[in-house]
mmCIF file of C-alpha atoms and ligand atoms in Angstrom:
data_model
loop_
_atom_site.group_PDB
_atom_site.id
_atom_site.type_symbol
_atom_site.label_atom_id
_atom_site.label_comp_id
_atom_site.label_asym_id
_atom_site.label_seq_id
_atom_site.Cartn_x
_atom_site.Cartn_y
_atom_site.Cartn_z
ATOM 1 C CA MET A 1361 24.603 9.185 2.607
ATOM 2 C CA ALA A 1362 21.318 11.063 2.362
ATOM 3 C CA ARG A 1363 17.975 9.438 2.873
ATOM 4 C CA LEU A 1364 14.804 10.818 1.404
ATOM 5 C CA SER A 1365 11.398 10.021 2.915
ATOM 6 C CA ALA A 1366 8.012 11.370 1.920
ATOM 7 C CA ILE A 1367 4.539 11.720 3.290
ATOM 8 C CA THR A 1368 1.605 12.399 0.965
ATOM 9 C CA PRO A 1369 -1.051 14.844 2.184
ATOM 10 C CA SER A 1370 -3.871 12.703 0.787
ATOM 11 C CA GLY A 1371 -5.696 13.172 4.095
ATOM 12 C CA HIS A 1372 -4.942 14.126 7.683
ATOM 13 C CA ALA A 1373 -1.927 12.573 9.407
ATOM 14 C CA HIS A 1374 -2.982 9.602 11.557
ATOM 15 C CA VAL A 1375 -1.328 7.569 14.296
ATOM 16 C CA GLY A 1376 -0.254 4.970 11.718
ATOM 17 C CA ASN A 1377 1.783 7.635 9.926
ATOM 18 C CA TYR A 1378 3.073 8.928 13.255
ATOM 19 C CA LEU A 1379 3.972 5.716 15.094
ATOM 20 C CA GLY A 1380 4.960 3.871 11.912
ATOM 21 C CA ALA A 1381 7.066 6.546 10.261
ATOM 22 C CA VAL A 1382 7.218 10.159 11.437
ATOM 23 C CA ARG A 1383 8.225 9.460 15.044
ATOM 24 C CA ARG A 1384 11.027 7.207 13.820
ATOM 25 C CA TRP A 1385 12.217 9.822 11.328
ATOM 26 C CA ALA A 1386 12.412 12.346 14.176
ATOM 27 C CA ARG A 1387 14.205 9.970 16.544
ATOM 28 C CA GLU A 1388 16.514 8.068 14.252
ATOM 29 C CA GLY A 1389 17.160 10.302 11.250
ATOM 30 C CA SER A 1390 20.591 11.734 10.397
ATOM 31 C CA PRO A 1391 21.267 15.416 9.768
ATOM 32 C CA GLY A 1392 21.687 14.890 6.005
ATOM 33 C CA ASP A 1393 18.284 13.202 5.617
ATOM 34 C CA LEU A 1394 15.392 14.962 3.918
ATOM 35 C CA TYR A 1395 11.631 14.747 4.399
ATOM 36 C CA LEU A 1396 9.192 15.975 1.843
ATOM 37 C CA VAL A 1397 5.488 16.597 1.925
ATOM 38 C CA SER A 1398 4.615 15.073 -1.433
ATOM 39 C CA ASP A 1399 1.567 17.131 -2.350
ATOM 40 C CA LEU A 1400 2.076 16.633 -6.103
ATOM 41 C CA HIS A 1401 1.622 12.904 -5.527
ATOM 42 C CA ALA A 1402 -1.801 13.588 -4.007
ATOM 43 C CA MET A 1403 -3.069 14.887 -7.361
ATOM 44 C CA THR A 1404 -3.110 11.590 -9.234
ATOM 45 C CA THR A 1405 -6.704 10.877 -8.224
ATOM 46 C CA PRO A 1406 -9.605 13.357 -7.864
ATOM 47 C CA TYR A 1407 -8.898 15.839 -5.067
ATOM 48 C CA HIS A 1408 -10.022 19.155 -3.652
ATOM 49 C CA PRO A 1409 -7.501 22.017 -4.215
ATOM 50 C CA GLN A 1410 -8.193 23.924 -0.976
ATOM 51 C CA LYS A 1411 -8.067 20.755 1.069
ATOM 52 C CA LEU A 1412 -4.813 19.718 -0.567
ATOM 53 C CA ARG A 1413 -3.244 23.076 0.269
ATOM 54 C CA ALA A 1414 -4.455 22.906 3.869
ATOM 55 C CA ARG A 1415 -3.315 19.317 4.328
ATOM 56 C CA ALA A 1416 0.131 19.972 2.907
ATOM 57 C CA ARG A 1417 0.479 22.750 5.461
ATOM 58 C CA GLU A 1418 -0.796 20.516 8.239
ATOM 59 C CA MET A 1419 1.586 17.739 7.241
ATOM 60 C CA LEU A 1420 4.544 20.120 7.278
ATOM 61 C CA ALA A 1421 3.483 21.303 10.745
ATOM 62 C CA VAL A 1422 3.142 17.697 11.981
ATOM 63 C CA LEU A 1423 6.655 16.823 10.760
ATOM 64 C CA VAL A 1424 8.197 19.804 12.541
ATOM 65 C CA ALA A 1425 6.026 19.352 15.645
ATOM 66 C CA SER A 1426 7.176 15.721 15.831
ATOM 67 C CA GLY A 1427 10.753 16.872 16.206
ATOM 68 C CA ILE A 1428 12.142 16.721 12.671
ATOM 69 C CA SER A 1429 14.484 19.657 12.146
ATOM 70 C CA PRO A 1430 12.880 22.452 10.100
ATOM 71 C CA ASP A 1431 16.123 22.468 8.069
ATOM 72 C CA GLN A 1432 15.295 19.021 6.704
ATOM 73 C CA VAL A 1433 11.723 19.437 5.518
ATOM 74 C CA PHE A 1434 10.194 20.876 2.367
ATOM 75 C CA VAL A 1435 6.977 20.813 0.385
ATOM 76 C CA GLN A 1436 7.316 19.093 -2.979
ATOM 77 C CA SER A 1437 5.233 21.595 -4.966
ATOM 78 C CA ASP A 1438 7.566 24.421 -3.947
ATOM 79 C CA LEU A 1439 9.961 22.792 -6.409
ATOM 80 C CA VAL A 1440 7.304 22.185 -9.040
ATOM 81 C CA ARG A 1441 9.274 23.912 -11.807
ATOM 82 C CA GLU A 1442 12.491 22.039 -11.081
ATOM 83 C CA LEU A 1443 10.658 18.743 -10.681
ATOM 84 C CA GLY A 1444 8.567 19.361 -13.791
ATOM 85 C CA ALA A 1445 11.725 19.892 -15.834
ATOM 86 C CA LEU A 1446 13.508 16.859 -14.422
ATOM 87 C CA THR A 1447 10.418 14.669 -14.746
ATOM 88 C CA TRP A 1448 10.332 15.490 -18.466
ATOM 89 C CA LEU A 1449 13.997 14.550 -18.885
ATOM 90 C CA LEU A 1450 13.353 11.300 -17.046
ATOM 91 C CA GLU A 1451 10.155 10.549 -18.968
ATOM 92 C CA CYS A 1452 12.243 10.871 -22.098
ATOM 93 C CA THR A 1453 14.678 8.384 -20.571
ATOM 94 C CA CYS A 1454 12.000 5.910 -19.460
ATOM 95 C CA ALA A 1455 10.597 3.236 -21.758
ATOM 96 C CA TYR A 1456 6.804 2.905 -21.910
ATOM 97 C CA GLY A 1457 7.041 -0.794 -21.060
ATOM 98 C CA GLU A 1458 9.116 -0.006 -17.998
ATOM 99 C CA ALA A 1459 6.486 2.390 -16.653
ATOM 100 C CA ALA A 1460 3.658 0.016 -17.611
ATOM 101 C CA ARG A 1461 5.176 -2.719 -15.447
ATOM 102 C CA MET A 1462 4.545 -0.848 -12.191
ATOM 103 C CA THR A 1463 2.347 -3.190 -10.197
ATOM 104 C CA GLN A 1464 0.893 -0.418 -8.058
ATOM 105 C CA PHE A 1465 -0.537 1.242 -11.184
ATOM 106 C CA LYS A 1466 -1.893 -2.084 -12.393
ATOM 107 C CA GLU A 1467 -3.507 -2.785 -9.032
ATOM 108 C CA LYS A 1468 -5.053 0.667 -8.773
ATOM 109 C CA THR A 1469 -6.498 0.548 -12.279
ATOM 110 C CA GLN A 1470 -8.071 -2.868 -12.342
ATOM 111 C CA GLY A 1471 -11.569 -3.187 -13.724
ATOM 112 C CA ASP A 1472 -13.660 -0.728 -15.687
ATOM 113 C CA GLY A 1473 -13.058 2.962 -16.097
ATOM 114 C CA LYS A 1474 -9.408 2.674 -17.057
ATOM 115 C CA ALA A 1475 -9.863 5.341 -19.720
ATOM 116 C CA ALA A 1476 -10.729 7.869 -17.005
ATOM 117 C CA VAL A 1477 -7.581 7.153 -14.981
ATOM 118 C CA ARG A 1478 -5.291 10.174 -14.893
ATOM 119 C CA VAL A 1479 -2.052 9.976 -16.850
ATOM 120 C CA GLY A 1480 -0.433 11.344 -13.687
ATOM 121 C CA LEU A 1481 -1.199 8.088 -11.891
ATOM 122 C CA PHE A 1482 0.734 6.304 -14.614
ATOM 123 C CA THR A 1483 3.690 8.697 -14.654
ATOM 124 C CA TYR A 1484 3.973 9.511 -10.951
ATOM 125 C CA PRO A 1485 6.745 6.940 -10.374
ATOM 126 C CA VAL A 1486 8.828 9.066 -12.765
ATOM 127 C CA LEU A 1487 8.032 12.147 -10.686
ATOM 128 C CA MET A 1488 9.082 10.135 -7.648
ATOM 129 C CA ALA A 1489 12.349 9.339 -9.431
ATOM 130 C CA ALA A 1490 12.783 13.084 -10.016
ATOM 131 C CA ASP A 1491 12.220 13.742 -6.272
ATOM 132 C CA ILE A 1492 14.935 11.260 -5.421
ATOM 133 C CA LEU A 1493 17.461 12.110 -8.140
ATOM 134 C CA LEU A 1494 17.146 15.882 -7.829
ATOM 135 C CA GLN A 1495 18.129 15.684 -4.165
ATOM 136 C CA GLY A 1496 20.927 13.179 -4.775
ATOM 137 C CA ALA A 1497 19.428 10.780 -2.232
ATOM 138 C CA SER A 1498 21.468 7.606 -1.911
ATOM 139 C CA GLU A 1499 18.928 5.709 0.186
ATOM 140 C CA VAL A 1500 15.163 5.672 0.047
ATOM 141 C CA PRO A 1501 13.435 3.866 2.915
ATOM 142 C CA VAL A 1502 10.263 2.325 1.494
ATOM 143 C CA GLY A 1503 7.826 -0.488 2.096
ATOM 144 C CA ASP A 1504 7.340 -3.315 -0.392
ATOM 145 C CA ASP A 1505 4.671 -1.363 -2.300
ATOM 146 C CA GLN A 1506 7.169 1.352 -3.246
ATOM 147 C CA ALA A 1507 10.320 -0.729 -3.789
ATOM 148 C CA GLN A 1508 9.576 -1.140 -7.501
ATOM 149 C CA HIS A 1509 9.367 2.640 -7.894
ATOM 150 C CA VAL A 1510 12.814 3.051 -6.354
ATOM 151 C CA GLU A 1511 14.057 0.360 -8.752
ATOM 152 C CA LEU A 1512 12.734 2.516 -11.591
ATOM 153 C CA ALA A 1513 14.574 5.550 -10.184
ATOM 154 C CA ARG A 1514 17.749 3.427 -10.088
ATOM 155 C CA ALA A 1515 17.311 2.300 -13.676
ATOM 156 C CA LEU A 1516 16.649 5.852 -14.897
ATOM 157 C CA ALA A 1517 19.653 7.270 -13.034
ATOM 158 C CA ARG A 1518 21.932 4.609 -14.515
ATOM 159 C CA ARG A 1519 20.565 5.063 -18.009
ATOM 160 C CA PHE A 1520 20.770 8.849 -17.909
ATOM 161 C CA ASN A 1521 24.335 8.727 -16.542
ATOM 162 C CA GLY A 1522 25.335 6.138 -19.140
ATOM 163 C CA THR A 1523 23.712 7.924 -22.082
ATOM 164 C CA TYR A 1524 24.404 11.599 -21.418
ATOM 165 C CA GLY A 1525 27.024 11.769 -18.657
ATOM 166 C CA GLU A 1526 27.389 11.246 -14.917
ATOM 167 C CA VAL A 1527 24.912 13.423 -13.039
ATOM 168 C CA PHE A 1528 22.827 11.345 -10.695
ATOM 169 C CA THR A 1529 23.545 9.338 -7.582
ATOM 170 C CA VAL A 1530 22.098 5.855 -8.104
ATOM 171 C CA PRO A 1531 19.689 5.402 -5.179
ATOM 172 C CA THR A 1532 19.052 2.236 -3.215
ATOM 173 C CA ALA A 1533 15.763 1.193 -1.643
ATOM 174 C CA VAL A 1534 16.279 0.336 2.001
ATOM 175 C CA THR A 1535 13.794 -1.457 4.180
ATOM 176 C CA PRO A 1536 13.021 0.701 7.185
ATOM 177 C CA PRO A 1537 13.541 -1.003 10.547
ATOM 178 C CA VAL A 1538 10.348 -2.717 11.675
ATOM 179 C CA ALA A 1539 8.150 -0.033 13.148
ATOM 180 C CA ALA A 1540 4.558 -0.349 14.201
ATOM 181 C CA ARG A 1541 2.145 -1.310 11.429
ATOM 182 C CA ILE A 1542 -1.114 0.137 12.671
ATOM 183 C CA ARG A 1543 -4.426 -1.218 11.460
ATOM 184 C CA ASP A 1544 -7.833 0.414 11.252
ATOM 185 C CA LEU A 1545 -9.549 0.166 14.658
ATOM 186 C CA VAL A 1546 -12.879 -0.792 13.140
ATOM 187 C CA ASP A 1547 -11.573 -2.902 10.279
ATOM 188 C CA PRO A 1548 -8.393 -4.487 11.673
ATOM 189 C CA ASN A 1549 -7.804 -6.383 8.447
ATOM 190 C CA ALA A 1550 -7.052 -3.088 6.685
ATOM 191 C CA LYS A 1551 -4.190 -0.756 7.532
ATOM 192 C CA MET A 1552 -5.031 2.578 9.059
ATOM 193 C CA ALA A 1553 -5.083 4.912 6.043
ATOM 194 C CA LYS A 1554 -5.507 8.620 5.359
ATOM 195 C CA SER A 1555 -7.718 7.961 2.374
ATOM 196 C CA ALA A 1556 -10.258 6.223 4.613
ATOM 197 C CA GLY A 1557 -11.404 9.801 5.293
ATOM 198 C CA ASP A 1558 -13.066 10.688 8.547
ATOM 199 C CA ALA A 1559 -13.524 7.036 9.427
ATOM 200 C CA PRO A 1560 -14.229 5.919 13.018
ATOM 201 C CA GLY A 1561 -11.326 3.460 12.885
ATOM 202 C CA VAL A 1562 -8.694 6.103 12.165
ATOM 203 C CA VAL A 1563 -7.146 8.140 14.984
ATOM 204 C CA PHE A 1564 -5.757 11.396 13.652
ATOM 205 C CA VAL A 1565 -2.801 13.210 15.186
ATOM 206 C CA LEU A 1566 -5.023 16.256 15.700
ATOM 207 C CA ASP A 1567 -7.986 14.411 17.235
ATOM 208 C CA GLU A 1568 -9.075 15.821 20.583
ATOM 209 C CA PRO A 1569 -8.442 13.531 23.586
ATOM 210 C CA ASP A 1570 -12.140 12.735 24.044
ATOM 211 C CA LEU A 1571 -12.463 11.709 20.427
ATOM 212 C CA VAL A 1572 -9.396 9.454 20.780
ATOM 213 C CA ARG A 1573 -11.061 7.830 23.817
ATOM 214 C CA ARG A 1574 -14.299 7.269 21.918
ATOM 215 C CA LYS A 1575 -12.546 5.796 18.877
ATOM 216 C CA VAL A 1576 -10.406 3.422 20.947
ATOM 217 C CA LYS A 1577 -13.401 2.395 23.045
ATOM 218 C CA ARG A 1578 -15.255 1.388 19.874
ATOM 219 C CA ALA A 1579 -12.309 -0.529 18.451
ATOM 220 C CA ILE A 1580 -13.311 -3.957 17.179
ATOM 221 C CA THR A 1581 -11.858 -6.827 19.185
ATOM 222 C CA ASP A 1582 -13.476 -10.269 19.437
ATOM 223 C CA SER A 1583 -15.614 -12.350 21.751
ATOM 224 C CA LEU A 1584 -12.863 -14.779 22.761
ATOM 225 C CA ASP A 1585 -12.055 -12.825 25.910
ATOM 226 C CA ARG A 1586 -8.487 -14.057 25.666
ATOM 227 C CA LEU A 1587 -5.814 -11.455 26.269
ATOM 228 C CA GLU A 1588 -2.976 -12.834 24.170
ATOM 229 C CA TYR A 1589 -0.970 -11.503 21.277
ATOM 230 C CA ARG A 1590 -2.189 -13.559 18.311
ATOM 231 C CA PRO A 1591 -2.258 -11.273 15.229
ATOM 232 C CA ASP A 1592 -3.685 -13.920 12.888
ATOM 233 C CA ASP A 1593 -6.551 -15.029 15.124
ATOM 234 C CA GLN A 1594 -7.226 -11.814 17.027
ATOM 235 C CA PRO A 1595 -6.202 -8.970 14.678
ATOM 236 C CA GLY A 1596 -8.208 -6.249 16.432
ATOM 237 C CA LEU A 1597 -6.794 -7.081 19.842
ATOM 238 C CA ALA A 1598 -3.282 -7.480 18.405
ATOM 239 C CA ASN A 1599 -3.588 -4.016 16.873
ATOM 240 C CA LEU A 1600 -4.414 -2.492 20.263
ATOM 241 C CA LEU A 1601 -1.515 -4.367 21.852
ATOM 242 C CA GLU A 1602 0.830 -3.112 19.123
ATOM 243 C CA ILE A 1603 -0.320 0.471 19.557
ATOM 244 C CA GLN A 1604 0.227 0.219 23.300
ATOM 245 C CA ALA A 1605 3.601 -1.431 22.702
ATOM 246 C CA ALA A 1606 4.623 1.384 20.327
ATOM 247 C CA CYS A 1607 3.605 3.991 22.919
ATOM 248 C CA THR A 1608 5.269 2.331 25.909
ATOM 249 C CA GLY A 1609 8.335 0.716 24.353
ATOM 250 C CA LYS A 1610 7.257 -2.742 25.548
ATOM 251 C CA ALA A 1611 6.668 -5.873 23.485
ATOM 252 C CA PRO A 1612 3.030 -6.638 22.553
ATOM 253 C CA ARG A 1613 3.172 -9.896 24.542
ATOM 254 C CA GLU A 1614 4.339 -8.035 27.641
ATOM 255 C CA VAL A 1615 1.459 -5.601 27.215
ATOM 256 C CA ALA A 1616 -1.017 -8.484 26.895
ATOM 257 C CA ALA A 1617 0.197 -9.946 30.179
ATOM 258 C CA ALA A 1618 -0.317 -6.649 32.002
ATOM 259 C CA TYR A 1619 -4.098 -6.393 31.519
ATOM 260 C CA SER A 1620 -6.979 -8.504 32.682
ATOM 261 C CA SER A 1621 -9.757 -7.327 30.357
ATOM 262 C CA TYR A 1622 -10.251 -5.788 26.925
ATOM 263 C CA GLY A 1623 -11.915 -2.813 28.637
ATOM 264 C CA THR A 1624 -8.925 -1.934 30.830
ATOM 265 C CA LEU A 1625 -6.562 -2.436 27.896
ATOM 266 C CA LYS A 1626 -8.630 -0.046 25.766
ATOM 267 C CA GLU A 1627 -8.587 2.581 28.511
ATOM 268 C CA ALA A 1628 -4.807 2.261 28.777
ATOM 269 C CA VAL A 1629 -4.353 2.428 25.000
ATOM 270 C CA ALA A 1630 -6.475 5.571 24.768
ATOM 271 C CA GLU A 1631 -4.530 7.298 27.558
ATOM 272 C CA ALA A 1632 -1.160 6.227 26.154
ATOM 273 C CA LEU A 1633 -2.097 7.533 22.698
ATOM 274 C CA ILE A 1634 -3.379 10.798 24.116
ATOM 275 C CA GLU A 1635 -0.098 11.286 26.029
ATOM 276 C CA GLU A 1636 1.998 10.295 23.023
ATOM 277 C CA LEU A 1637 0.148 12.726 20.765
ATOM 278 C CA ARG A 1638 -0.239 15.565 23.291
ATOM 279 C CA PRO A 1639 2.999 17.489 22.553
ATOM 280 C CA VAL A 1640 2.793 16.839 18.808
ATOM 281 C CA ARG A 1641 -0.808 17.967 18.651
ATOM 282 C CA ALA A 1642 -0.110 21.069 20.759
ATOM 283 C CA ARG A 1643 2.902 22.137 18.691
ATOM 284 C CA THR A 1644 1.123 21.409 15.392
ATOM 285 C CA LEU A 1645 -1.817 23.577 16.423
ATOM 286 C CA GLU A 1646 0.597 26.299 17.533
ATOM 287 C CA LEU A 1647 2.360 26.236 14.163
ATOM 288 C CA LEU A 1648 -0.917 26.235 12.242
ATOM 289 C CA ALA A 1649 -2.074 29.226 14.269
ATOM 290 C CA ASP A 1650 1.071 31.189 13.437
ATOM 291 C CA PRO A 1651 1.231 31.483 9.641
ATOM 292 C CA VAL A 1652 4.420 33.562 9.831
ATOM 293 C CA GLU A 1653 6.528 30.867 11.503
ATOM 294 C CA LEU A 1654 5.197 28.049 9.311
ATOM 295 C CA ASP A 1655 5.567 30.135 6.135
ATOM 296 C CA GLN A 1656 9.149 30.863 7.135
ATOM 297 C CA ILE A 1657 9.908 27.174 7.695
ATOM 298 C CA ARG A 1658 8.314 26.330 4.374
ATOM 299 C CA ALA A 1659 10.137 29.062 2.472
ATOM 300 C CA SER A 1660 13.564 28.162 3.859
ATOM 301 C CA GLY A 1661 12.885 24.462 3.202
ATOM 302 C CA ALA A 1662 12.130 25.319 -0.423
ATOM 303 C CA VAL A 1663 15.339 27.334 -0.769
ATOM 304 C CA MET A 1664 17.371 24.518 0.812
ATOM 305 C CA ALA A 1665 15.901 21.828 -1.452
ATOM 306 C CA ARG A 1666 16.138 23.991 -4.576
ATOM 307 C CA GLU A 1667 19.767 24.871 -3.901
ATOM 308 C CA ARG A 1668 20.608 21.299 -3.135
ATOM 309 C CA GLY A 1669 19.259 20.114 -6.481
ATOM 310 C CA ALA A 1670 20.133 23.081 -8.724
ATOM 311 C CA HIS A 1671 23.511 21.839 -9.971
ATOM 312 C CA ARG A 1672 22.100 18.392 -10.852
ATOM 313 C CA LEU A 1673 19.217 19.850 -12.808
ATOM 314 C CA GLU A 1674 21.512 22.289 -14.607
ATOM 315 C CA SER A 1675 23.990 19.547 -15.549
ATOM 316 C CA ALA A 1676 21.197 17.198 -16.614
ATOM 317 C CA LEU A 1677 19.608 19.832 -18.883
ATOM 318 C CA ARG A 1678 22.972 20.775 -20.398
ATOM 319 C CA LEU A 1679 24.006 17.169 -21.017
ATOM 320 C CA ALA A 1680 20.596 16.361 -22.497
ATOM 321 C CA GLY A 1681 21.116 19.156 -25.007
ATOM 322 C CA VAL A 1682 18.444 21.545 -23.755
ATOM 323 C CA GLY A 1683 18.025 24.533 -21.474
HETATM 324 N N1 AQP B 703 -1.194 2.200 9.115
HETATM 325 C C1 AQP B 703 0.103 2.492 9.091
HETATM 326 N N2 AQP B 703 0.942 1.957 10.003
HETATM 327 C C2 AQP B 703 2.246 2.255 9.978
HETATM 328 N N3 AQP B 703 2.833 3.087 9.103
HETATM 329 C C3 AQP B 703 2.037 3.653 8.180
HETATM 330 N N4 AQP B 703 2.283 4.531 7.170
HETATM 331 C C4 AQP B 703 1.125 4.780 6.518
HETATM 332 N N5 AQP B 703 0.111 4.108 7.079
HETATM 333 C C5 AQP B 703 0.642 3.390 8.113
HETATM 334 C C6 AQP B 703 3.594 5.107 6.870
HETATM 335 O O1 AQP B 703 3.475 6.513 6.834
HETATM 336 C C7 AQP B 703 4.437 7.042 5.911
HETATM 337 C C8 AQP B 703 3.813 8.044 5.018
HETATM 338 O O2 AQP B 703 2.795 7.420 4.284
HETATM 339 P P1 AQP B 703 2.425 7.916 2.828
HETATM 340 O O3 AQP B 703 1.978 9.312 2.897
HETATM 341 O O4 AQP B 703 3.546 7.613 1.910
HETATM 342 O O5 AQP B 703 1.226 7.066 2.328
HETATM 343 P P2 AQP B 703 0.651 5.701 2.668
HETATM 344 O O6 AQP B 703 1.639 4.704 3.107
HETATM 345 O O7 AQP B 703 -0.154 5.314 1.485
HETATM 346 O O8 AQP B 703 -0.209 6.176 3.892
HETATM 347 P P3 AQP B 703 -1.748 6.187 4.119
HETATM 348 O O9 AQP B 703 -1.927 6.947 5.366
HETATM 349 O O10 AQP B 703 -2.296 4.837 4.054
HETATM 350 O O11 AQP B 703 -2.356 7.067 2.954
HETATM 351 P P4 AQP B 703 -3.285 6.683 1.746
HETATM 352 O O12 AQP B 703 -4.591 6.307 2.349
HETATM 353 O O13 AQP B 703 -3.356 7.926 0.931
HETATM 354 O O14 AQP B 703 -2.664 5.531 1.000
HETATM 355 C C9 AQP B 703 5.023 5.857 5.154
HETATM 356 O O15 AQP B 703 6.317 5.594 5.632
HETATM 357 C C10 AQP B 703 4.069 4.731 5.478
HETATM 358 O O16 AQP B 703 4.711 3.481 5.475
#
């Protein structure tokens, strides 16, 4: 049973990514699991090539610095030729109507300017299917927004196997255990997101301690002055309580009971975050400063992932009558 999880370098890694996903991958993953930095997925909307390259590198460093084994990580674009080939086979297996049903594409392309939307945004679920099927992943932990894409990967695997011959493991979407869902500190109705850019409500893994303090201090709460865990009525406060809970292993309600003012809670949250991020930040910076070590990790990850998928791609090409 291999699980495949991905992180897209569409911006810098933030504490939402870390507390909500990466830390759990490092703590709870199994040796057969794989983690990919999905840089090809960051190209479906306008982007800056140098920034993409730098962020993919940073993301790889963050994964390793967080404690994920270097043997289990790779950068998606290092397999661009293999994935390009498999994506084509799968695009020729996928019906237009099937791809057009993807609600994420529909949501992201509402309104005017549809003609300017990149075809890659439309076809990227097929690339995602190629990521999954090439590696023979049996489980793909995803949130609700990605479940439909895993369903597509399932359908394509079944159809390919049924039409040309058994090659692919049919993957299943699994709901990851409830981890922290971190919201933007300034706009607690939105989730903390990489694409928010250098926003004041986003705490990045590489933020310096003083910057973390400033951002947490300016977090939006409310004027109720009521230290209780009520996510619907007090989303900003609830977010701080959840962050503190994720850092300390306590329940948000327990955290609420331990503080007497929003100010002292904020101070505690800032310090807890700084401590939580300290080793990850230090190791990430160390890796980024030593190109040789990071290049080596990246290169061996690419070899591992390529070797792992080679026989599936070869069989798929042969059975499809090409290659
Ligand atoms: N705010 C969050 N709280 C908890 N978990 C989060 N994740 C993302 N944001 C939060 C989890 O991080 C993992 C990797 O995310 P992704 O790269 O697949 O992209 P995403 O979910 O779209 O993350 P972002 O940061 O919000 O990026 P953009 O702005 O580009 O969309 C996933 O497991 C995700 O659940």
